CSV table of C-alpha atoms in Angstrom, one decimal:
chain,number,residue,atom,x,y,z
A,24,UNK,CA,15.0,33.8,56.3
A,25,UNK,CA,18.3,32.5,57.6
A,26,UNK,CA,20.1,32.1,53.9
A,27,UNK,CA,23.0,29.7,55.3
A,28,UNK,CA,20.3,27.5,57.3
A,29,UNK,CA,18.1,27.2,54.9
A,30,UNK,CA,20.7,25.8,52.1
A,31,UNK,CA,21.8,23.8,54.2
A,32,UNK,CA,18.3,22.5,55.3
A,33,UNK,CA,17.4,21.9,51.7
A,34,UNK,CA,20.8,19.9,51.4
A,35,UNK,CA,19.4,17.9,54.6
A,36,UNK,CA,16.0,17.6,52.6
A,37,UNK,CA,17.3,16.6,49.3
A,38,UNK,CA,19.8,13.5,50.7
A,39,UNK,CA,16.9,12.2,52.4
A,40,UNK,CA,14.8,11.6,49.4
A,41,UNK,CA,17.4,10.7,47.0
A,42,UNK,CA,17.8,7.5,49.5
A,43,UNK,CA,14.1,7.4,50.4
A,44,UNK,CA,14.1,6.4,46.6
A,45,UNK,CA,15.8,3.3,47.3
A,46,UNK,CA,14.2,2.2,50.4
A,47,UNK,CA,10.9,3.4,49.6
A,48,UNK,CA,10.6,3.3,45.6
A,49,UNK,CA,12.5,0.4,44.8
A,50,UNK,CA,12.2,-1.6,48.1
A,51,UNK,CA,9.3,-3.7,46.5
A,52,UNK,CA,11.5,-5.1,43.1
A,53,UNK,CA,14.6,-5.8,45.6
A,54,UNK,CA,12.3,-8.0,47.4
A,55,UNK,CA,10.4,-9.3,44.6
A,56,UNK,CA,14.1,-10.0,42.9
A,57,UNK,CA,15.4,-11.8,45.8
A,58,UNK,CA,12.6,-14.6,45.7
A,59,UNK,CA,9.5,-13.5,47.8
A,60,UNK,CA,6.3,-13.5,47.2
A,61,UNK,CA,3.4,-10.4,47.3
A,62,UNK,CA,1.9,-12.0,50.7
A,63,UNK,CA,5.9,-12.0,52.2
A,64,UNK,CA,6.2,-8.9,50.9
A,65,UNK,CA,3.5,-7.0,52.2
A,66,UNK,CA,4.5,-8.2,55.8
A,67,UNK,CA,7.9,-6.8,55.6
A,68,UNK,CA,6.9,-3.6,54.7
A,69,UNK,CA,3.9,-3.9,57.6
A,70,UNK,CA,6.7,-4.9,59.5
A,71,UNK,CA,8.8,-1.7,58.4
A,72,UNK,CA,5.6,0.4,59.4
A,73,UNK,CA,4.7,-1.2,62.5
A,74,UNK,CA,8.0,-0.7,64.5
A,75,UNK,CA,7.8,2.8,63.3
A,76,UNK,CA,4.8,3.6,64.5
A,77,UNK,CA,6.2,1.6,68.4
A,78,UNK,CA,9.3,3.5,68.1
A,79,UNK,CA,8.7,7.3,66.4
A,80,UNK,CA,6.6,7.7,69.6
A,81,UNK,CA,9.0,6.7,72.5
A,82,UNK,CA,11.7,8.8,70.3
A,83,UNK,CA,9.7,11.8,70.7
A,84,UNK,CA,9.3,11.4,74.4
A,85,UNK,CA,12.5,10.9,74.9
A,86,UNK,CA,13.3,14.4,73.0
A,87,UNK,CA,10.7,15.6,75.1
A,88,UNK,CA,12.6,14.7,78.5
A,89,UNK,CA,16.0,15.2,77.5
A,90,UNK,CA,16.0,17.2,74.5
A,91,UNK,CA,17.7,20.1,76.3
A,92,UNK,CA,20.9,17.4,76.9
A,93,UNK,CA,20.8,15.5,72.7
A,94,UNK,CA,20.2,17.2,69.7
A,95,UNK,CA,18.2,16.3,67.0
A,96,UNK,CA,21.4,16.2,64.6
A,97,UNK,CA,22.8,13.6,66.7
A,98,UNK,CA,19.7,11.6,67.2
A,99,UNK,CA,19.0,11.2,63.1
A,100,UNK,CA,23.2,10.7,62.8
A,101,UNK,CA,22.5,7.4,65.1
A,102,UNK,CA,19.4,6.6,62.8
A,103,UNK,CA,21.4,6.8,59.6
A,104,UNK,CA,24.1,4.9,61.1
A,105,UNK,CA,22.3,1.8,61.8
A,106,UNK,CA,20.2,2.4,58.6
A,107,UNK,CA,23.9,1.8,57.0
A,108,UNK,CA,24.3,-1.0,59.0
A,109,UNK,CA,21.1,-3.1,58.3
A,110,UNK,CA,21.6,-2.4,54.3
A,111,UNK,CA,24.8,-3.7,54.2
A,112,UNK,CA,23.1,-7.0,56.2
A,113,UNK,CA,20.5,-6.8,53.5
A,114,UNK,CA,23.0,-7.5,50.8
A,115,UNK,CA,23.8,-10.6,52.2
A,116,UNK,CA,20.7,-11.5,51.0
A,117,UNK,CA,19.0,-13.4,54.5
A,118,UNK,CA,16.4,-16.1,55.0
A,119,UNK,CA,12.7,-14.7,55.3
A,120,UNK,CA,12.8,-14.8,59.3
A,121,UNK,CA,16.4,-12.8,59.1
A,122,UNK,CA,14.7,-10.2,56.8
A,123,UNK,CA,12.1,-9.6,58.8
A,124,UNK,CA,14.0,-9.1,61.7
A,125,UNK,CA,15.8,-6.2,59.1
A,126,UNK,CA,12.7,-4.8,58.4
A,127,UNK,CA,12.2,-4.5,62.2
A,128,UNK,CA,15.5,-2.5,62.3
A,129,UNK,CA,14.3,-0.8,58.9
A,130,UNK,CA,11.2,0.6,60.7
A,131,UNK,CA,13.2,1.7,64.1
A,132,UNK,CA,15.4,3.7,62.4
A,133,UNK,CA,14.9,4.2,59.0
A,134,UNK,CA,11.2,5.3,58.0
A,135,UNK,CA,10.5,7.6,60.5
A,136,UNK,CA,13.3,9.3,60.6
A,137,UNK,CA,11.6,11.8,58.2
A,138,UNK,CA,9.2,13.1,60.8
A,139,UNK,CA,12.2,13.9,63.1
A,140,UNK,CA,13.9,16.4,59.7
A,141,UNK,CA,10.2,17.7,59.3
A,142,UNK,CA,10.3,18.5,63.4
A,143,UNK,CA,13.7,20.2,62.6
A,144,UNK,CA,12.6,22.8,60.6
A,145,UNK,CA,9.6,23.8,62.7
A,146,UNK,CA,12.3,24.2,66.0
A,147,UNK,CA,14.5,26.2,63.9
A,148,UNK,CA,10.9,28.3,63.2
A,149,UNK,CA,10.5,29.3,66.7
A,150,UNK,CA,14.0,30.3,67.1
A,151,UNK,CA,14.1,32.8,65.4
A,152,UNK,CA,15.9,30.5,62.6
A,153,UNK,CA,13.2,30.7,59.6
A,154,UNK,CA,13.6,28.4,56.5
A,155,UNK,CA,11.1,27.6,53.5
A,156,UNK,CA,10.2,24.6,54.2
A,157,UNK,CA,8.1,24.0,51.2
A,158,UNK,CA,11.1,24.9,49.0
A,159,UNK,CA,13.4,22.4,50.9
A,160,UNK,CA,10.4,20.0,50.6
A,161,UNK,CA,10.3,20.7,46.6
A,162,UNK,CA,14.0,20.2,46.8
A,163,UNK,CA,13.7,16.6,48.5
A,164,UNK,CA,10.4,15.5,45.9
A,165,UNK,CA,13.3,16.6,43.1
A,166,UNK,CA,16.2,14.6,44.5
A,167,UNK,CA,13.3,11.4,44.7
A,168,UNK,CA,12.6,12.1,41.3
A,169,UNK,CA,16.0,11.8,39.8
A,170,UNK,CA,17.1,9.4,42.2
A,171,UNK,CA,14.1,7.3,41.0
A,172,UNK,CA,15.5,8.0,37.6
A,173,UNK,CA,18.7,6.7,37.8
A,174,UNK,CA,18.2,3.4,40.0
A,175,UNK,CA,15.9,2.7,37.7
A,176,UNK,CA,19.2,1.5,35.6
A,177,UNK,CA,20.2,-0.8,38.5
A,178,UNK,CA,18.6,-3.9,37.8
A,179,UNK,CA,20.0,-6.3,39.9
A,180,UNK,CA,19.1,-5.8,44.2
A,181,UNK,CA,23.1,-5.8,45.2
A,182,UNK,CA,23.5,-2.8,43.0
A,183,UNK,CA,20.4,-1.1,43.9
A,184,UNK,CA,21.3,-1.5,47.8
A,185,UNK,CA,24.8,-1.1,47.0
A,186,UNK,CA,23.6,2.4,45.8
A,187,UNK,CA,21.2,2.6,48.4
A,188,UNK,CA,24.1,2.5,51.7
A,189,UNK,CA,26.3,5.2,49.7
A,190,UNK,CA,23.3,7.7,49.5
A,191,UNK,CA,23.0,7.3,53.0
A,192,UNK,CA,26.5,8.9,53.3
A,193,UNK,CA,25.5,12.6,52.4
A,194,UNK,CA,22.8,12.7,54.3
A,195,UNK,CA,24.9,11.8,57.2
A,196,UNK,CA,27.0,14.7,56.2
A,197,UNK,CA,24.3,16.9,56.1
A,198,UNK,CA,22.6,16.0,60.0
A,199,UNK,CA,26.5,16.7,61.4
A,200,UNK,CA,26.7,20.3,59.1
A,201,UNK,CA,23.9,21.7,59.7
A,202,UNK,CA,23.4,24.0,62.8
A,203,UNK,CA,22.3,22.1,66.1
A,204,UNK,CA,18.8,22.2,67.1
A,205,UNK,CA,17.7,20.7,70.2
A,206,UNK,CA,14.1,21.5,71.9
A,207,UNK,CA,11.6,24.2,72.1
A,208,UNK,CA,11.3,24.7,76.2
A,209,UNK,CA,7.4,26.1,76.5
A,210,UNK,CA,6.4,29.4,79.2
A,211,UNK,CA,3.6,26.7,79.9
A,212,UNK,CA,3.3,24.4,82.8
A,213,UNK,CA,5.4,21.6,82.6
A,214,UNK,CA,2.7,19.3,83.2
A,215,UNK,CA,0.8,20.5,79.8
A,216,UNK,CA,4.3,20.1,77.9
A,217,UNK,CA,4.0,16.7,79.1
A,218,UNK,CA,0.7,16.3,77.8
A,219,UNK,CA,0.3,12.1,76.4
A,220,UNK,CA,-0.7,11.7,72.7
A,221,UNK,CA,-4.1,11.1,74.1
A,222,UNK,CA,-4.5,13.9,75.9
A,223,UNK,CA,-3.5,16.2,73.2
A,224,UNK,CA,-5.9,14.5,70.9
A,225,UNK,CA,-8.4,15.2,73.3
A,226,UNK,CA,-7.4,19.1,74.4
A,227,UNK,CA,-7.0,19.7,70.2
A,228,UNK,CA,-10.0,17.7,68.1
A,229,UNK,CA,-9.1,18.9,64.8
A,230,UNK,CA,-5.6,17.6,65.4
A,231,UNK,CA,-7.5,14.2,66.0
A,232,UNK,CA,-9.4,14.5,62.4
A,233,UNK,CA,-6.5,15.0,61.3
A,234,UNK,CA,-4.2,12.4,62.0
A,235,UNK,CA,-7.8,9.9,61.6
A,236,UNK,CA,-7.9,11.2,58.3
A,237,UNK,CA,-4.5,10.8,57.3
A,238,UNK,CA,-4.3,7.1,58.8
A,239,UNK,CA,-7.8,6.3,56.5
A,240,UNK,CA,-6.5,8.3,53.3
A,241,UNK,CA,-2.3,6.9,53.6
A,242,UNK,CA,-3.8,3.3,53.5
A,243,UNK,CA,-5.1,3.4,50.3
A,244,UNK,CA,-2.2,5.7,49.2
A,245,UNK,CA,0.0,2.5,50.2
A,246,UNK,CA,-2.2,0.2,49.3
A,247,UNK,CA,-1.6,1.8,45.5
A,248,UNK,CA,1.7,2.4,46.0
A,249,UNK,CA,2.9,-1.0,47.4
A,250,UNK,CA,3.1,-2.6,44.1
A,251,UNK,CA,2.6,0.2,42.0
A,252,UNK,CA,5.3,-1.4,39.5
A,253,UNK,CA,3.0,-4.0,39.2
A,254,UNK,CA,0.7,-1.6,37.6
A,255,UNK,CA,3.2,-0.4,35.0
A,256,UNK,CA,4.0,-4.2,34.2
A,257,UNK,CA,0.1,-4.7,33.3
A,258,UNK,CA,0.1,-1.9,31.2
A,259,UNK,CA,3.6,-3.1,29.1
A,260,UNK,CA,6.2,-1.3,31.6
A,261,UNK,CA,9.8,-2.5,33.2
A,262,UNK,CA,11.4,-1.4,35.8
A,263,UNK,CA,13.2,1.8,33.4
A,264,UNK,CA,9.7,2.7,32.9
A,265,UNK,CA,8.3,2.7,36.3
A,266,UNK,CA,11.6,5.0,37.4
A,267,UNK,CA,9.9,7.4,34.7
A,268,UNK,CA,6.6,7.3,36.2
A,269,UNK,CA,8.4,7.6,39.8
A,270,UNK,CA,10.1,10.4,38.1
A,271,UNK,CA,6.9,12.3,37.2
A,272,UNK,CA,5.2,11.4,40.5
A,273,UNK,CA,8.4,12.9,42.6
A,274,UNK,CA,8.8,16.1,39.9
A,275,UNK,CA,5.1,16.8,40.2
A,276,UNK,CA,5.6,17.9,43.5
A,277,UNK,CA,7.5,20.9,43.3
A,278,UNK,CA,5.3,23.4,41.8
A,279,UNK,CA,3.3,22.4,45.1
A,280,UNK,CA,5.8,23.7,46.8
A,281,UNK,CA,6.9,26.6,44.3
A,282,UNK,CA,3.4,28.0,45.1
A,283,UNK,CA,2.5,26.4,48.0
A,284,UNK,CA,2.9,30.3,50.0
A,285,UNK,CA,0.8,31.6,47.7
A,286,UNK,CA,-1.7,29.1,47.6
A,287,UNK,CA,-2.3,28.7,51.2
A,288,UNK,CA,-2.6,32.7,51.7
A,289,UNK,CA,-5.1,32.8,49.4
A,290,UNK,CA,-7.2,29.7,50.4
A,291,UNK,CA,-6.3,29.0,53.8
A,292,UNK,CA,-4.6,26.0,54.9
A,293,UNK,CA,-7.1,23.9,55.8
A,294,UNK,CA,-8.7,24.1,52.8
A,295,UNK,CA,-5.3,23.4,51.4
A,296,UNK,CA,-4.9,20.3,53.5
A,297,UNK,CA,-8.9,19.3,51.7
A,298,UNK,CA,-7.7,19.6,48.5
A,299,UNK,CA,-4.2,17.6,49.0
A,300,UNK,CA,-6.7,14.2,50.2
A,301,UNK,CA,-9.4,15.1,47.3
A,302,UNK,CA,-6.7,14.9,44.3
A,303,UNK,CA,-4.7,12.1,46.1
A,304,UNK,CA,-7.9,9.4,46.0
A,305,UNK,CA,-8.2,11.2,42.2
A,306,UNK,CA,-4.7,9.9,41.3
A,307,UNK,CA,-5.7,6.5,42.4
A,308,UNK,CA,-9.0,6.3,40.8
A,309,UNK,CA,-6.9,7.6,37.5
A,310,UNK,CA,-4.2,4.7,37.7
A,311,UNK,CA,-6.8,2.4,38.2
A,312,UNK,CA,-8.3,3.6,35.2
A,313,UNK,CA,-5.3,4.0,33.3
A,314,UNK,CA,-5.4,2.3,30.1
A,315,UNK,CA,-1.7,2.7,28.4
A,316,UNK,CA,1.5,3.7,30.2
A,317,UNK,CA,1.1,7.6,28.7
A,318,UNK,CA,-2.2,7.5,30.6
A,319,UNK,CA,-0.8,5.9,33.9
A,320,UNK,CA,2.3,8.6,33.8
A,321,UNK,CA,-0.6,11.5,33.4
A,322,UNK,CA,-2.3,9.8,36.5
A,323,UNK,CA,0.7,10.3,38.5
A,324,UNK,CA,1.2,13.8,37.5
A,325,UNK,CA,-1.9,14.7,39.3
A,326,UNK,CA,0.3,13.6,43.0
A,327,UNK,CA,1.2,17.8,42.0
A,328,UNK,CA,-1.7,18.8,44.1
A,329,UNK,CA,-2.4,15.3,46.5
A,330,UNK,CA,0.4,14.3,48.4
A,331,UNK,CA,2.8,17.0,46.9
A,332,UNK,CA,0.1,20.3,49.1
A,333,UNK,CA,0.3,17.4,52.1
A,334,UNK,CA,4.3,17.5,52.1
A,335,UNK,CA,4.7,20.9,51.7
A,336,UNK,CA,1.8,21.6,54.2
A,337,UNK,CA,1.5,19.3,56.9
A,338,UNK,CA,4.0,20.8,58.7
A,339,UNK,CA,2.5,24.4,58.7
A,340,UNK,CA,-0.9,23.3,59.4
A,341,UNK,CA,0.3,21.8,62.6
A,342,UNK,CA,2.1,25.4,63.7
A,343,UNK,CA,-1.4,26.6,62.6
A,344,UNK,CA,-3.8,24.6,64.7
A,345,UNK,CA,-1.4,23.8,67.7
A,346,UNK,CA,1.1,25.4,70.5
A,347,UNK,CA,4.8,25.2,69.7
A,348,UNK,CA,5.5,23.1,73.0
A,349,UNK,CA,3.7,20.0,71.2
A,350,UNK,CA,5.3,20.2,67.7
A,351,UNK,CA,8.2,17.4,68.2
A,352,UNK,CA,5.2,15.6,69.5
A,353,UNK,CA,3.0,16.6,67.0
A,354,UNK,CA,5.1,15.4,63.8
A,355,UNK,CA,6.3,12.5,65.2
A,356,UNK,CA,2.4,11.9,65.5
A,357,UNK,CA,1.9,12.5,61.8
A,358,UNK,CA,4.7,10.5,60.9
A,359,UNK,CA,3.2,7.5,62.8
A,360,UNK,CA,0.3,7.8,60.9
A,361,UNK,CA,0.9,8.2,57.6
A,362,UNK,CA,4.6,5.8,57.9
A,363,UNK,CA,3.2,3.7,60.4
A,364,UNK,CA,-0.1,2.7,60.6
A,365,UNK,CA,-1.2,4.2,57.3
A,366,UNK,CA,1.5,2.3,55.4
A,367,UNK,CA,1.6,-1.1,57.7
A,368,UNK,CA,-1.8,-1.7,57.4
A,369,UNK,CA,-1.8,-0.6,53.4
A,370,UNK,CA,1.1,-2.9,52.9
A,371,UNK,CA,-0.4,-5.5,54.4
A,372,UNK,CA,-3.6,-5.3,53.2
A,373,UNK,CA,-2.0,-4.5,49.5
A,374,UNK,CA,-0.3,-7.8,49.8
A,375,UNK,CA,-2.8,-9.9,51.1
A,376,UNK,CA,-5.7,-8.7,48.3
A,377,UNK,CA,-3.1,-9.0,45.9
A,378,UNK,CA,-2.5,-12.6,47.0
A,379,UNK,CA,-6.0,-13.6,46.3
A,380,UNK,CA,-7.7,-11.0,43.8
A,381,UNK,CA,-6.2,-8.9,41.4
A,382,UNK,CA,-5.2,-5.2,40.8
A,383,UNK,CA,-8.6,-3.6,40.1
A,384,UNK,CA,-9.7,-4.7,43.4
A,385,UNK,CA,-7.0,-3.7,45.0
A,386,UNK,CA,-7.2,-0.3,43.7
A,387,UNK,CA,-10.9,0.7,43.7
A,388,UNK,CA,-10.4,-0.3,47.6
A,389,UNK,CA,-7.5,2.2,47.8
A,390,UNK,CA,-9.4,5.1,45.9
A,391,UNK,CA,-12.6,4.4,48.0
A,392,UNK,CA,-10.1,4.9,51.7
A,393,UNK,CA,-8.3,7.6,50.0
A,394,UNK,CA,-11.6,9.0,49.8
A,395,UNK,CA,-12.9,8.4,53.3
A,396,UNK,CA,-10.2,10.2,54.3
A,397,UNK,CA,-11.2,13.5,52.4
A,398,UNK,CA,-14.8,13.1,54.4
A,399,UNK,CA,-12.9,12.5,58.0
A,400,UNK,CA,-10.7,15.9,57.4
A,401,UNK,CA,-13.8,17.8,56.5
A,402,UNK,CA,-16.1,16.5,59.4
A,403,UNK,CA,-13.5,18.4,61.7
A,404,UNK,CA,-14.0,21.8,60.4
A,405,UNK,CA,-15.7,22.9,63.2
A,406,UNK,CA,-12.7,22.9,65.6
A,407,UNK,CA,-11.1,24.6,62.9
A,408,UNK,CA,-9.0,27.0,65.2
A,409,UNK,CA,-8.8,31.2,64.9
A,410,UNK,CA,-5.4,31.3,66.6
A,411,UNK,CA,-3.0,29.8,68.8
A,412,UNK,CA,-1.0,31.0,71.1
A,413,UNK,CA,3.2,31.3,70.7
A,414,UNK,CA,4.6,31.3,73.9
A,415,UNK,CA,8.2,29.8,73.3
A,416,UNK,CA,12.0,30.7,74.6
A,417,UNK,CA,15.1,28.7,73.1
A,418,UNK,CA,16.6,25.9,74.9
């Protein structure tokens, strides 16, 4: 393992998700707080997911053509830097039509740009350049945590966006420290680098389960999530007490990726991947359940082996089941799902059945897709590949 790399990779990790906490977490109370409704919500944040899905795709193509000329580094500086921008428009506090065109923005350059870090550490991989990226994943679900924690205190939107453009800062440090990284240039044919998203799906089923699976399980994950402070209100919570429980959820996360090596050489990775959608539609089932805030805050804990396996893993089981020429491609992919369509359509649809029913139904609907998801994954075990090929040279 490259030691210098890999702090600073971690560093990279960790200023992501201590503003991801502000424009993930707390996105929903800013809005709420600034006069809109569940139903306006819910189409801002489908708004959010739906230009990320458009965008995170013709980003990755564009790495794919002229990723030998732009780093990655500079393409997530640009991202942050109009993510600065469209906060600091935010705080002016814009009609409905002029947020949604933020949210638009918000989408483009904001929530996807996770998938783009993810890609990062997987070119560094076959370079030579090894990091842990479970650890730096840990790293980034502790930074959320005590992020979460502390903007929990900021009651009032300005503050919390106020806090939100500063934490963008760091990270922008940290893309312009760390060492360049541009494309992995495949000993393959041209024309199979080129492969379309469709054609890859096609060539590599289980990659197709896959990112069917995660679309399924991610909208009832958002469909929880969405209004999740909702939940701790119903139960007697505030804001301070659903930073706690975001808190938990986030800290959860990192024995997942503590043991996440020894975990996946003992059970395999795809049986990994199984367990991560089995407990996340558990943790839903649980909050629904939930009687008392102790109860709801034990619910999240269980995120430890749901979503916390799927963020330390998803990365690895893509080196696992496909070529390295298709993994910008691949995690872009991933990112549209579970960013994108999975958390468009869960917004929405959180936003709309909020609207109109109440927050059982919402949630029994989320644990039953969460669910569904599991079932997908499963059904594609049979393309469950032995090996694939590495066949890479640097760029």
């Amino acid at each position: 393992m490259t030691k210098k790399l890999h702090y600073q990779y971690v560093l990279l990790q960790g200023s992501y998700y201590a503003v991801a906490a502000c424009f993930i977490g707390y996105m929903v109370p800013v809005l709420q707080k600034q006069g809109f409704d569940h139903a306006q919500i819910g189409v801002f944040l489908s708004i959010r997911a739906i230009f990320s899905v458009f965008f995170q795709p013709v980003f990755a193509q564009l790495m794919d053509r002229f990723g030998s000329k732009i780093s990655f580094n500079h393409l997530i500086a640009g991202m942050v830097v109009v993510s600065m921008a469209v906060t600091g428009v935010q705080l002016l506090k814009p009609s409905f039509l002029g947020t949604l065109f933020l949210f638009a923005f918000y989408g483009i350059f904001t929530f996807g740009m996770v998938s783009f870090i993810d890609a990062m550490s997987t070119l560094y991989f076959f370079q030579g350049k090894q990091i842990n990226y479970p650890v730096a994943r840990g790293v980034g679900s502790l930074s959320y945590a005590v992020s979460a924690v502390c903007v929990g205190f900021l009651v009032q939107p300005t503050t919390i966006l106020f806090a939100q453009f500063l934490l963008f800062i760091p990270l922008l440090t940290a893309v312009l420290m760390i060492d360049s990284i541009k494309g992995v240039e495949s000993t393959e044919v041209t024309t199979e680098k080129m492969m379309s998203f469709g054609q890859l799906m096609k060539a590599y089923p289980l990659f197709k389960f896959f990112l069917v699976a995660i679309v399924i399980s991610f909208i009832g994950k958002e469909m929880a999530s969405s209004f999740l402070i909702d939940v701790y209100r119903a139960v007697g919570g505030s804001s301070r007490s659903y930073g706690v429980g975001s808190f938990i959820l986030a800290t959860s996360e990192i024995p997942a990726a503590i043991l996440f090596t020894k975990l996946s050489n003992k059970l395999g990775i795809y049986r990994l991947m199984l367990f991560s959608f089995f407990f996340a539609g558990l943790r839903i089932l649980l909050i629904m359940l939930a009687p008392s805030l102790f109860l709801l805050n034990v619910a999240q804990a269980f995120q430890m082996l749901g979503n916390g396996l799927f963020w330390a893993g998803n990365v690895q089981f893509i080196r696992t089941i496909l070529p390295p020429a298709f993994s910008v491609k691949a995690q872009a992919a991933v990112g549209v799902c579970y960013l994108g369509i999975g958390s468009g359509v869960g917004s929405m649809m959180s936003g709309l059945i909020l609207a109109y029913t109440n927050l059982t139904t919402l949630l029994s609907l989320a644990a039953l897709l969460s669910f569904l998801g599991l079932v997908i994954l499963y059904l594609g075990k049979k393309y469950q590949p032995t090996q694939v090929p590495i066949m890479v040279k640097e760029v």
